[in-house]
Short mmCIF file of C-alpha atoms in Angstrom, two decimals:
data_model
loop_
_atom_site.label_atom_id
_atom_site.label_comp_id
_atom_site.label_asym_id
_atom_site.label_seq_id
_atom_site.Cartn_x
_atom_site.Cartn_y
_atom_site.Cartn_z
CA MET H 14 -1.08 18.36 -8.25
CA THR H 15 -0.93 17.41 -11.96
CA TYR H 16 0.21 20.93 -12.85
CA LEU H 17 3.07 20.70 -10.34
CA LEU H 18 4.38 17.54 -12.01
CA ASN H 19 5.03 19.50 -15.21
CA PHE H 20 8.01 21.14 -13.54
CA ALA H 21 11.52 19.76 -13.02
CA PRO H 22 12.21 18.06 -9.65
CA TRP H 23 14.27 20.98 -8.35
CA GLN H 24 11.45 23.37 -9.21
CA GLN H 25 8.94 21.11 -7.45
CA ALA H 26 11.23 21.05 -4.42
CA LEU H 27 11.48 24.85 -4.56
CA PHE H 28 7.69 25.26 -4.55
CA ALA H 29 7.33 22.74 -1.71
CA THR H 30 10.00 24.35 0.47
CA LEU H 31 8.58 27.81 -0.20
CA PHE H 32 5.40 26.34 1.25
CA THR H 33 7.23 25.06 4.35
CA TRP H 34 8.91 28.45 4.76
CA GLY H 35 5.51 30.10 4.40
CA VAL H 36 4.10 27.94 7.20
CA THR H 37 7.02 29.04 9.40
CA ALA H 38 6.09 32.64 8.63
CA LEU H 39 2.43 31.86 9.38
CA GLY H 40 3.39 30.56 12.81
CA SER H 41 5.56 33.62 13.41
CA ALA H 42 2.63 35.85 12.40
CA LEU H 43 0.76 34.75 15.53
CA VAL H 44 2.81 37.42 17.28
CA PHE H 45 0.52 40.04 15.69
CA ALA H 46 -2.54 38.45 17.33
CA PHE H 47 -1.17 37.14 20.63
CA LYS H 48 1.49 38.07 23.13
CA THR H 49 1.19 34.64 24.75
CA ILE H 50 -0.26 31.28 23.69
CA ARG H 51 -1.85 28.86 26.13
CA SER H 52 0.57 26.13 27.13
CA HIS H 53 -1.94 23.39 26.28
CA ALA H 54 -2.30 24.70 22.73
CA LEU H 55 1.47 24.87 22.22
CA ALA H 56 1.91 21.38 23.66
CA MET H 57 -0.64 19.97 21.24
CA MET H 58 0.93 21.83 18.30
CA TYR H 59 4.40 20.48 19.08
CA GLY H 60 3.02 16.99 19.73
CA PHE H 61 0.95 17.05 16.53
CA ALA H 62 4.00 18.06 14.50
CA ALA H 63 6.05 15.27 16.10
CA GLY H 64 3.38 12.68 15.32
CA VAL H 65 3.22 13.81 11.69
CA MET H 66 7.00 13.60 11.30
CA ILE H 67 7.24 10.14 12.89
CA ALA H 68 4.53 8.73 10.63
CA ALA H 69 5.92 10.42 7.50
CA SER H 70 9.40 9.11 8.30
CA PHE H 71 8.24 5.54 7.85
CA TRP H 72 5.45 5.59 5.27
CA SER H 73 6.82 8.41 3.11
CA LEU H 74 10.57 7.77 3.41
CA LEU H 75 11.68 4.45 4.92
CA ASP H 76 9.11 2.25 3.21
CA PRO H 77 9.92 3.63 -0.28
CA ALA H 78 13.64 3.40 0.56
CA ILE H 79 13.27 -0.32 1.29
CA SER H 80 11.46 -0.91 -2.01
CA LEU H 81 14.04 1.07 -3.99
CA ALA H 82 16.93 -0.78 -2.35
CA GLU H 83 15.35 -4.09 -3.41
CA GLU H 84 14.96 -2.84 -7.00
CA LEU H 85 18.63 -1.82 -7.09
CA ASP H 86 19.66 -5.28 -5.82
CA LYS H 87 21.06 -3.84 -2.60
CA THR H 88 20.65 -5.26 0.90
CA PRO H 89 17.56 -3.36 2.10
CA TRP H 90 18.16 -3.56 5.83
CA LEU H 91 21.77 -2.40 5.46
CA VAL H 92 20.92 0.49 3.13
CA VAL H 93 18.03 1.77 5.21
CA SER H 94 19.66 1.37 8.62
CA SER H 95 22.91 3.04 7.54
CA GLY H 96 21.12 5.98 5.92
CA PHE H 97 18.78 6.32 8.90
CA ILE H 98 21.61 6.35 11.45
CA LEU H 99 23.62 8.85 9.39
CA GLY H 100 20.62 11.19 9.32
CA GLY H 101 20.41 11.15 13.10
CA LEU H 102 24.18 11.51 13.53
CA PHE H 103 24.19 14.49 11.18
CA LEU H 104 21.83 16.39 13.46
CA TYR H 105 23.68 15.20 16.56
CA VAL H 106 26.85 16.78 15.22
CA ALA H 107 24.85 19.89 14.31
CA ASP H 108 23.65 20.09 17.91
CA LYS H 109 27.24 19.99 19.10
CA ILE H 110 28.19 22.83 16.78
CA ILE H 111 25.27 25.07 17.68
CA PRO H 112 23.53 23.83 20.85
CA ALA H 113 19.75 23.91 20.80
CA LEU H 114 18.85 26.78 23.13
CA TYR H 115 15.28 27.03 24.31
CA ILE H 116 13.85 29.95 26.23
CA ARG H 117 12.85 29.07 29.77
CA HIS H 118 11.01 31.61 31.89
CA ASN H 119 13.34 32.96 34.56
CA GLU H 120 12.45 36.11 36.45
CA ASN H 121 16.09 36.69 37.42
CA GLU H 122 17.24 37.09 33.81
CA GLU H 123 17.38 40.52 32.27
CA PRO H 124 15.33 41.09 29.07
CA PRO H 125 18.42 41.78 26.88
CA HIS H 126 19.84 38.39 27.85
CA LYS H 127 16.54 36.73 27.03
CA ILE H 128 16.46 38.37 23.61
CA LYS H 129 20.04 37.28 22.93
CA GLN H 130 19.06 33.73 23.90
CA ALA H 131 16.05 33.85 21.58
CA ILE H 132 18.20 35.05 18.68
CA LEU H 133 20.52 32.08 19.27
CA LEU H 134 17.40 29.92 19.10
CA VAL H 135 16.78 31.27 15.59
CA PHE H 136 20.21 30.03 14.50
CA SER H 137 19.62 26.67 16.16
CA ILE H 138 16.27 26.14 14.42
CA THR H 139 17.75 27.39 11.13
CA LEU H 140 20.46 24.75 11.38
CA HIS H 141 17.88 22.04 11.94
CA ASN H 142 15.85 23.29 8.99
CA ILE H 143 18.68 22.42 6.59
CA PRO H 144 18.13 18.62 6.75
CA GLU H 145 14.39 19.22 6.77
CA GLY H 146 14.71 21.11 3.49
CA LEU H 147 16.92 18.31 2.19
CA ALA H 148 14.24 15.79 3.14
CA VAL H 149 11.68 17.61 1.01
CA GLY H 150 14.12 17.98 -1.88
CA VAL H 151 15.11 14.32 -1.75
CA ALA H 152 11.46 13.28 -1.76
CA PHE H 153 10.70 15.31 -4.90
CA GLY H 154 13.93 14.27 -6.60
CA ALA H 155 12.91 10.66 -5.99
CA ILE H 156 9.88 11.12 -8.24
CA GLN H 157 12.06 11.37 -11.34
CA ALA H 158 14.35 8.57 -10.25
CA ALA H 159 11.52 6.15 -9.40
CA SER H 160 10.15 3.57 -11.81
CA SER H 161 6.78 4.09 -13.47
CA ALA H 162 5.20 1.57 -11.08
CA GLN H 163 6.33 3.61 -8.09
CA HIS H 164 5.67 7.04 -9.57
CA ALA H 165 2.31 7.63 -7.84
CA THR H 166 3.68 6.37 -4.52
CA MET H 167 6.66 8.72 -4.66
CA VAL H 168 4.46 11.69 -5.58
CA LEU H 169 2.30 11.07 -2.52
CA ALA H 170 5.42 10.54 -0.40
CA ALA H 171 6.89 13.87 -1.51
CA VAL H 172 3.67 15.76 -0.83
CA THR H 173 3.20 14.20 2.61
CA VAL H 174 6.80 14.97 3.59
CA ALA H 175 6.29 18.62 2.59
CA ILE H 176 3.06 18.75 4.59
CA GLY H 177 4.72 17.10 7.58
CA ILE H 178 7.67 19.50 7.56
CA GLY H 179 5.30 22.44 7.12
CA LEU H 180 3.16 21.40 10.09
CA GLN H 181 6.14 21.13 12.39
CA ASN H 182 7.39 24.53 11.20
CA PHE H 183 4.23 26.26 12.43
CA PRO H 184 4.89 25.95 16.18
CA GLU H 185 8.59 26.60 15.60
CA GLY H 186 7.81 29.99 14.10
CA ALA H 187 5.53 30.85 17.01
CA ALA H 188 8.07 29.55 19.53
CA VAL H 189 10.60 32.12 18.31
CA SER H 190 8.50 35.21 17.63
CA ILE H 191 6.19 35.16 20.66
CA PRO H 192 8.94 34.91 23.34
CA LEU H 193 10.80 37.74 21.58
CA ARG H 194 7.65 39.86 21.81
CA GLN H 195 7.23 38.93 25.50
CA ASN H 196 10.76 40.19 26.13
CA GLY H 197 10.12 43.62 24.65
CA MET H 198 10.89 43.30 20.94
CA SER H 199 8.48 44.96 18.51
CA ARG H 200 5.95 42.76 16.74
CA PRO H 201 7.34 43.31 13.20
CA ARG H 202 10.90 42.60 14.31
CA ALA H 203 9.87 39.52 16.29
CA PHE H 204 8.02 38.26 13.21
CA MET H 205 11.07 38.81 10.99
CA TYR H 206 13.28 36.80 13.33
CA GLY H 207 10.68 34.03 13.60
CA GLN H 208 10.21 33.50 9.87
CA ALA H 209 13.94 33.83 9.13
CA SER H 210 14.61 30.32 10.44
CA GLY H 211 12.77 28.85 7.44
CA MET H 212 14.72 30.73 4.77
CA VAL H 213 17.31 27.96 4.35
CA GLU H 214 14.76 25.30 3.43
CA PRO H 215 14.29 26.32 -0.26
CA ILE H 216 18.08 26.29 -0.79
CA ALA H 217 18.49 22.90 0.90
CA GLY H 218 15.46 21.54 -0.95
CA ILE H 219 16.85 22.46 -4.38
CA LEU H 220 20.23 20.88 -3.52
CA GLY H 221 18.57 17.67 -2.31
CA ALA H 222 16.42 17.36 -5.43
CA LEU H 223 19.35 17.96 -7.80
CA LEU H 224 21.56 15.47 -5.98
CA VAL H 225 19.02 12.66 -6.08
CA SER H 226 17.90 13.41 -9.64
CA TYR H 227 21.40 12.88 -11.04
CA VAL H 228 22.69 10.15 -8.70
CA SER H 229 19.85 7.63 -8.53
CA GLN H 230 22.01 5.00 -6.80
CA ILE H 231 22.04 7.04 -3.60
CA LEU H 232 18.27 7.51 -3.55
CA PRO H 233 17.41 4.83 -0.95
CA TYR H 234 20.24 6.07 1.27
CA ALA H 235 19.03 9.65 0.87
CA LEU H 236 15.42 8.77 1.76
CA ALA H 237 16.58 6.89 4.86
CA PHE H 238 18.90 9.78 5.77
CA ALA H 239 15.98 12.20 5.60
CA ALA H 240 13.91 9.86 7.79
CA GLY H 241 16.67 9.68 10.39
CA ALA H 242 16.93 13.48 10.46
CA MET H 243 13.16 13.84 10.89
CA ILE H 244 13.01 11.29 13.72
CA TYR H 245 15.91 13.05 15.46
CA VAL H 246 14.11 16.41 15.27
CA ALA H 247 10.87 14.87 16.56
CA CYS H 248 12.53 13.10 19.51
CA LYS H 249 15.12 15.71 20.42
CA GLU H 250 13.19 18.91 19.84
CA LEU H 251 9.45 18.56 19.37
CA ILE H 252 8.45 15.89 21.90
CA PRO H 253 10.48 17.37 24.80
CA GLU H 254 9.12 20.83 24.00
CA ALA H 255 5.56 19.46 23.92
CA HIS H 256 5.97 17.91 27.38
CA ALA H 257 7.78 20.96 28.77
CA ARG H 258 4.83 23.20 27.90
CA THR H 259 2.42 21.35 30.21
CA LYS H 260 4.66 19.48 32.69
CA SER H 261 2.13 17.79 35.00
CA GLU H 262 -0.52 17.59 32.24
CA SER H 263 1.52 15.78 29.63
CA HIS H 264 -1.56 14.10 28.17
CA TRP H 265 -2.04 17.16 25.95
CA ALA H 266 1.30 16.48 24.29
CA ILE H 267 0.47 12.78 23.92
CA PHE H 268 -2.93 13.55 22.36
CA GLY H 269 -1.20 15.84 19.88
CA ILE H 270 1.37 13.17 18.95
CA MET H 271 -1.33 10.54 18.43
CA ALA H 272 -3.48 12.93 16.37
CA GLY H 273 -0.58 13.90 14.11
CA PHE H 274 0.55 10.31 13.64
CA THR H 275 -3.01 9.16 12.87
CA LEU H 276 -3.60 11.91 10.30
CA MET H 277 -0.37 11.23 8.42
CA MET H 278 -0.95 7.47 8.59
CA ILE H 279 -4.39 7.92 7.03
CA LEU H 280 -2.99 10.14 4.27
CA ASP H 281 -0.20 7.69 3.43
CA VAL H 282 -2.12 4.41 3.71
CA ALA H 283 -5.56 5.39 2.40
CA LEU H 284 -4.35 7.60 -0.44
CA GLY H 285 -1.30 5.44 -1.25
#
């Protein structure tokens, strides 16, 4: 951790988003071991990732944003609420541009159509990974912009955001590569498509870190924006997917959400 702080914020963001991309690839690599994954396991993975993101959105992003807004003599509730809403609206507009397409098992569909649908899913997840990469970049850029009193808090916040994004990328990678394999695509090619969705995160992370590092006045807005984007992803994508995997046995998804939230809450509160 200390060694990482010797680098510039954009370099820290690059390392962190390479990690999140790597976790996406790790999830995609499950295609080499499995052709299918039990629905209960997938439900818990999606739920766990959602719980992590919800907890990280408050303790790692919104709470520091409130403190920074107070230091800058801004109205905290106005700054945080506006940034938060803009983050959600950004992804809403993104959904309208490229609709989130999820593969649903339908025996009447031909395999080529299923593969085409899965490839569109790659583009959809890639689009959603842009604000996630920005969230990581903003968190690491905030370290340089923060006061000395808040330095340790912002370091922990940045690390927890990167961990949270990485955890939610794991089931995403598997959710792309494994259905492609089920529909007849080779394992290496399915893996390549699955990990490709995380490639934009390092680019977005560097941009986020540079922006915040040089324009400190927008930092609380940027942190709240990242939180809004993360909550949108959790509520729109991860939680519905978690419940869809089990249907009548939704408690698996709920257990996953609670476990993820509890873990991230412990990391943020106990270590902070």
